[in-house]
Coordinates of C-alpha atoms in Angstrom, one line a residue:
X1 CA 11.4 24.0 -1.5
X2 CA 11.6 21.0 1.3
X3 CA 15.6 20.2 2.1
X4 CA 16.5 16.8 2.0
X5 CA 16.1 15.6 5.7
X6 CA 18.4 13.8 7.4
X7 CA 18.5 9.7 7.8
X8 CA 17.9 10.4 11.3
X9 CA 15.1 13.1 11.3
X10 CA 13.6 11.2 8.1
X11 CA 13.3 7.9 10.3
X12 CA 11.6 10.1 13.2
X13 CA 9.0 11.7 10.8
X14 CA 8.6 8.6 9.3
X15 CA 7.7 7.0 12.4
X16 CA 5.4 10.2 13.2
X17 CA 3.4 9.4 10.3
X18 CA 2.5 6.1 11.6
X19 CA 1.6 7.4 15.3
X20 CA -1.1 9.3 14.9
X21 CA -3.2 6.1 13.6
X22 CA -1.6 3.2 14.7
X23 CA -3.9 0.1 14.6
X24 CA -3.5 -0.7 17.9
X25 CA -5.0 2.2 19.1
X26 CA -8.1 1.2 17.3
X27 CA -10.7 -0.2 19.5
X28 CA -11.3 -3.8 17.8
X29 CA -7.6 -3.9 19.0
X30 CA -7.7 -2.6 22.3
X31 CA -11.1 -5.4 22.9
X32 CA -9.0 -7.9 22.2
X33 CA -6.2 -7.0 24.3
X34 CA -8.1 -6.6 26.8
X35 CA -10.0 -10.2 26.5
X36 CA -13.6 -8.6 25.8
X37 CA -13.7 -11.1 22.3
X38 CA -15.9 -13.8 21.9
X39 CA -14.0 -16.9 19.8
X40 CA -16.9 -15.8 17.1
X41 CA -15.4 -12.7 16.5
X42 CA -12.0 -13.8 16.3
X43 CA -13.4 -16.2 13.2
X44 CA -14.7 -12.6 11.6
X45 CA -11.1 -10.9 12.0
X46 CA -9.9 -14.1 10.5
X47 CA -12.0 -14.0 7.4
X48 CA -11.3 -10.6 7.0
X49 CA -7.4 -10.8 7.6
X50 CA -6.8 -13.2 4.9
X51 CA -7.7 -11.1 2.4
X52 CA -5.3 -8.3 3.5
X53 CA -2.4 -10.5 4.2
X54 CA -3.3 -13.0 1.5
X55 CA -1.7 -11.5 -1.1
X56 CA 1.2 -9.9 0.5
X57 CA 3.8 -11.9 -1.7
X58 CA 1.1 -10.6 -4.7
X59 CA 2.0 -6.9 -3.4
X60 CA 5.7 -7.3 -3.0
X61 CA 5.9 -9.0 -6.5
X62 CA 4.6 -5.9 -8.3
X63 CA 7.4 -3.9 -6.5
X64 CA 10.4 -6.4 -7.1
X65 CA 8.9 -5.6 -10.6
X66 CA 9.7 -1.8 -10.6
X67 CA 12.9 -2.1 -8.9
X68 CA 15.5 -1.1 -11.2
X69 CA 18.0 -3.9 -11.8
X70 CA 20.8 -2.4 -10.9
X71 CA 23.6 -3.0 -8.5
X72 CA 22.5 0.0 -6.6
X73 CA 19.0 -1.8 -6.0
X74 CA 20.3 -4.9 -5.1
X75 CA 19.8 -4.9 -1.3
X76 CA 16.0 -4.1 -2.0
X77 CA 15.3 -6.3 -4.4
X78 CA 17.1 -9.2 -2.3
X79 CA 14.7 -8.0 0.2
X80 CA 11.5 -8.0 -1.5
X81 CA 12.5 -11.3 -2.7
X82 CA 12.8 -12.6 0.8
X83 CA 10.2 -11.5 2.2
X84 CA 8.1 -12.9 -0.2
X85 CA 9.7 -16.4 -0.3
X86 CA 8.7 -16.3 3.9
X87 CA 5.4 -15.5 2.8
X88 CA 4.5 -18.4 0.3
X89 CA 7.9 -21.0 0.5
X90 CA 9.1 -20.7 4.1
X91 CA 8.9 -23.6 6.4
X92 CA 5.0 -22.6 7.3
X93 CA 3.2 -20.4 4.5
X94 CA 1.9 -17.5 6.4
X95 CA -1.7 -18.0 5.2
X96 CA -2.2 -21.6 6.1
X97 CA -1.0 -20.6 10.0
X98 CA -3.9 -18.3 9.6
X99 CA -6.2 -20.4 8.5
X100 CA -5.3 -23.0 11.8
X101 CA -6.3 -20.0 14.2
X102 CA -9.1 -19.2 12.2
X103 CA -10.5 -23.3 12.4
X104 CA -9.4 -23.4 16.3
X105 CA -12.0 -20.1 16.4
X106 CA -14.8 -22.6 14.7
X107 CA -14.8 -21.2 11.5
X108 CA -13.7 -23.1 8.1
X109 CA -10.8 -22.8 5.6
X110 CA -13.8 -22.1 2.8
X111 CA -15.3 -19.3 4.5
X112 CA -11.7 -17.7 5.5
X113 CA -11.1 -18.0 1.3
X114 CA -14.0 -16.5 0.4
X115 CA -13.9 -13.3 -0.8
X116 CA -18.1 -12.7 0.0
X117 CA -16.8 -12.8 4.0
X118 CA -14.9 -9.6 3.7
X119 CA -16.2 -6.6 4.7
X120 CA -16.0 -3.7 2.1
X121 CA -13.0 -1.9 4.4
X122 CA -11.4 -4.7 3.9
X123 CA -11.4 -4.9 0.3
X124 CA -10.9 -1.2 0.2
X125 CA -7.2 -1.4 1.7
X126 CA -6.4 -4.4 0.2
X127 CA -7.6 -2.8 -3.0
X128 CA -5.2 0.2 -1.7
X129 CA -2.4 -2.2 -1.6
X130 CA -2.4 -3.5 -5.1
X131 CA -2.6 -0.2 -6.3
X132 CA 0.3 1.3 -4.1
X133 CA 2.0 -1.6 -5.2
X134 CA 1.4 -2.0 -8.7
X135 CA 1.8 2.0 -9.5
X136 CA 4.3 3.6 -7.4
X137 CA 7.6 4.0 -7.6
X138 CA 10.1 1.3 -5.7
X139 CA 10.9 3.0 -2.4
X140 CA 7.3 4.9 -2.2
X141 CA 5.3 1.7 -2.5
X142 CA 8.0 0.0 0.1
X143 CA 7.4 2.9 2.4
X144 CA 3.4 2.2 1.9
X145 CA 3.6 -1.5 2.5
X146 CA 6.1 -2.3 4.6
X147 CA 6.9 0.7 6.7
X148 CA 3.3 2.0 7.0
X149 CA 1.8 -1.3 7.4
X150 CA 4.2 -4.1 8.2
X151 CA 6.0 -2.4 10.7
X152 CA 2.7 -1.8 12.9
X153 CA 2.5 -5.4 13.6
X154 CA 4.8 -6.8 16.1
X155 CA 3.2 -3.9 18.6
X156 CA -0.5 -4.9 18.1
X157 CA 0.0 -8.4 18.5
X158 CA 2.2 -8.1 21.4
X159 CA -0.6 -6.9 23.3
X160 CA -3.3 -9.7 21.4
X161 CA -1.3 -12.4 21.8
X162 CA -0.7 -13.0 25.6
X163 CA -4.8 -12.6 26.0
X164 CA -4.8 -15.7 23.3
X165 CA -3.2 -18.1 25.4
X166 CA -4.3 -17.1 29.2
X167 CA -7.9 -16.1 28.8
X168 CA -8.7 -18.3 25.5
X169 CA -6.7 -21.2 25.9
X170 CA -5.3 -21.4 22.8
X171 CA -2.3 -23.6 22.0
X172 CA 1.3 -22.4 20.8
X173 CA 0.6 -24.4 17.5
X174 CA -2.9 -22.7 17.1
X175 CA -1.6 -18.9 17.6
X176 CA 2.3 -19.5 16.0
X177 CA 0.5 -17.1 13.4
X178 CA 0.8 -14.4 15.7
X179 CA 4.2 -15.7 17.5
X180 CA 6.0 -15.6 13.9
X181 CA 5.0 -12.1 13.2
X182 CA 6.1 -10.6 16.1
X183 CA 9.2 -11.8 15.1
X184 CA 9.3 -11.9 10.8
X185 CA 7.5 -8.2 10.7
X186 CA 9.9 -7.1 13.8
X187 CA 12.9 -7.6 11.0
X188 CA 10.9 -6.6 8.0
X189 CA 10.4 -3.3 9.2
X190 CA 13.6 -2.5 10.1
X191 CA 14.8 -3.4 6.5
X192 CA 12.4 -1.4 5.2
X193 CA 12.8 1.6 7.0
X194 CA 16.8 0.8 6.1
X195 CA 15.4 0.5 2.3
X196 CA 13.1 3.8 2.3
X197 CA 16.2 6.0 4.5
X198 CA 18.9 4.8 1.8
X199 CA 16.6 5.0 -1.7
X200 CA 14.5 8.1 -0.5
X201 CA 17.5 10.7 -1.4
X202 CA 15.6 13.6 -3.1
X203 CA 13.3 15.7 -0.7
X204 CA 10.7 14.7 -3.5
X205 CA 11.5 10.7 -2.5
X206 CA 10.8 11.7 0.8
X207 CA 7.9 13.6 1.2
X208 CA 5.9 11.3 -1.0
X209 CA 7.2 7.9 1.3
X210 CA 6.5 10.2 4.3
X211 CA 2.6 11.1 2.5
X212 CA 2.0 7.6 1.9
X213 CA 3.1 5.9 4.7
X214 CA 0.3 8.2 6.7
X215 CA -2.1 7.5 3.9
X216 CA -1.3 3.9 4.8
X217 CA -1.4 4.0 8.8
X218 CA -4.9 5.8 7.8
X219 CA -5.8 2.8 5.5
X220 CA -4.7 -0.1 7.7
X221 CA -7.0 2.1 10.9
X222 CA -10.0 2.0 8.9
X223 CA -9.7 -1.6 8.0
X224 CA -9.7 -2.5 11.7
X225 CA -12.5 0.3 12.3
X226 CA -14.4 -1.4 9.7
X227 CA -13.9 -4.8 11.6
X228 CA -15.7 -3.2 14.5
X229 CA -18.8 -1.7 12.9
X230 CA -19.2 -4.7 10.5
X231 CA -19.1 -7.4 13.7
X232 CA -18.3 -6.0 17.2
X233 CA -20.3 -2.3 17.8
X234 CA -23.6 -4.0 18.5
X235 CA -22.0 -6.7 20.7
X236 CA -19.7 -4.1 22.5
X237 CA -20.6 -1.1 21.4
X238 CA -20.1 0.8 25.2
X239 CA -16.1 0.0 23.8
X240 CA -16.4 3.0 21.8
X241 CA -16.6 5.7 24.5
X242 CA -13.9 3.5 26.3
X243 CA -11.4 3.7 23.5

């Protein structure tokens, strides 16, 4: 039978799990780091993004749901709670600073809404998401969403994001989307790593957060590889060799 790790060598091989299929690793990520986009495709990463993101309050709802209401849960439920009130209530709801970058790329609020401009990867992890969400226990699904997923962010758009402004010419305004997650996902992942190391505490707990949260870095990959075939590999395809 698996021993109950430690905080400290859970947070390592929780951190493992994500390695080994970051997102930005992925070559749609490492094309736009590296200024090989055209503004088109950013419009198709766009579309597609909103419906992953989109209903990230939706997600965390169904897990503020299953959190026990106990004093015990508190601190995770005030977080989920948060984090979903900076999603939809916040000074700037997270979807219409989106929708801004996806316009200054030249494509419209209608098309980024509609769910026909998804690709099927897409609706496959955000599929995933509800059902991790809506299903699993508390800490699991917090491990899935916000430790597997969430947490990846402020590293792949710390490499996107510079390329935005110099080689693009965007405006602060027109990328904040980007700027605020660097920042907002930066905090949310450390809370939910805090969340996952404090609740996890049977070696059961644990190995199914540290299942899921690879399940998840696998999910969140082939969304972004999903992006490439659906709208970069015949623009760019000598990328894939490169990557």
């Amino acid at each position: 039978m698996t021993n109950l790790l430690s905080k400290d060598e859970f947070r390592k091989e929780l951190e493992e799990a994500i390695k080994g299929n970051h997102s930005q690793k992925a070559p749609f990520t490492v094309a736009w780091a590296e200024g090989k986009l055209e503004r088109k495709h950013f419009a198709r990463w766009a579309e597609n993004h909103y419906h992953y993101v989109g209903p990230f309050a939706n997600y965390l709802s169904y897990i503020y749901h299953n959190t026990p209401d106990h004093p015990k849960f508190e601190d995770a439920k005030d977080f989920t709670l948060q984090n979903m009130y900076e999603e939809e209530i916040a000074a700037d709801r997270h979807t219409d600073l989106l929708i801004r970058f996806a316009e200054a790329c030249g494509t419209t609020a209608d098309r980024v809404r509609d769910p026909k401009n998804m690709a099927a990867t897409t609706l496959g992890l955000q599929s995933w998401c509800y059902s991790v969400a809506a299903r699993e226990n508390f800490v699991v699904a917090t491990a899935a969403l916000v430790v597997g997923l969430e947490s990846q962010v402020p590293d792949i758009y710390r490499k996107q994001t510079p390329v935005l402004r110099e080689k693009y010419g965007f405006t602060d305004e027109e990328i904040e989307f980007f700027d605020l997650h660097i920042v907002s996902d930066e905090i949310h992942g450390e809370r939910g790593f805090k969340i996952v190391l404090e609740h996890a505490d049977t070696p059961e707990l644990q190995q199914e957060c540290l299942e899921i949260v690879r399940v998840g870095a696998k999910m969140r990959r082939m969304y972004m590889d999903g992006l490439w075939r659906e709208y970069l590999e015949q623009d760019l395809g000598s990328l894939v060799q490169q990557a």
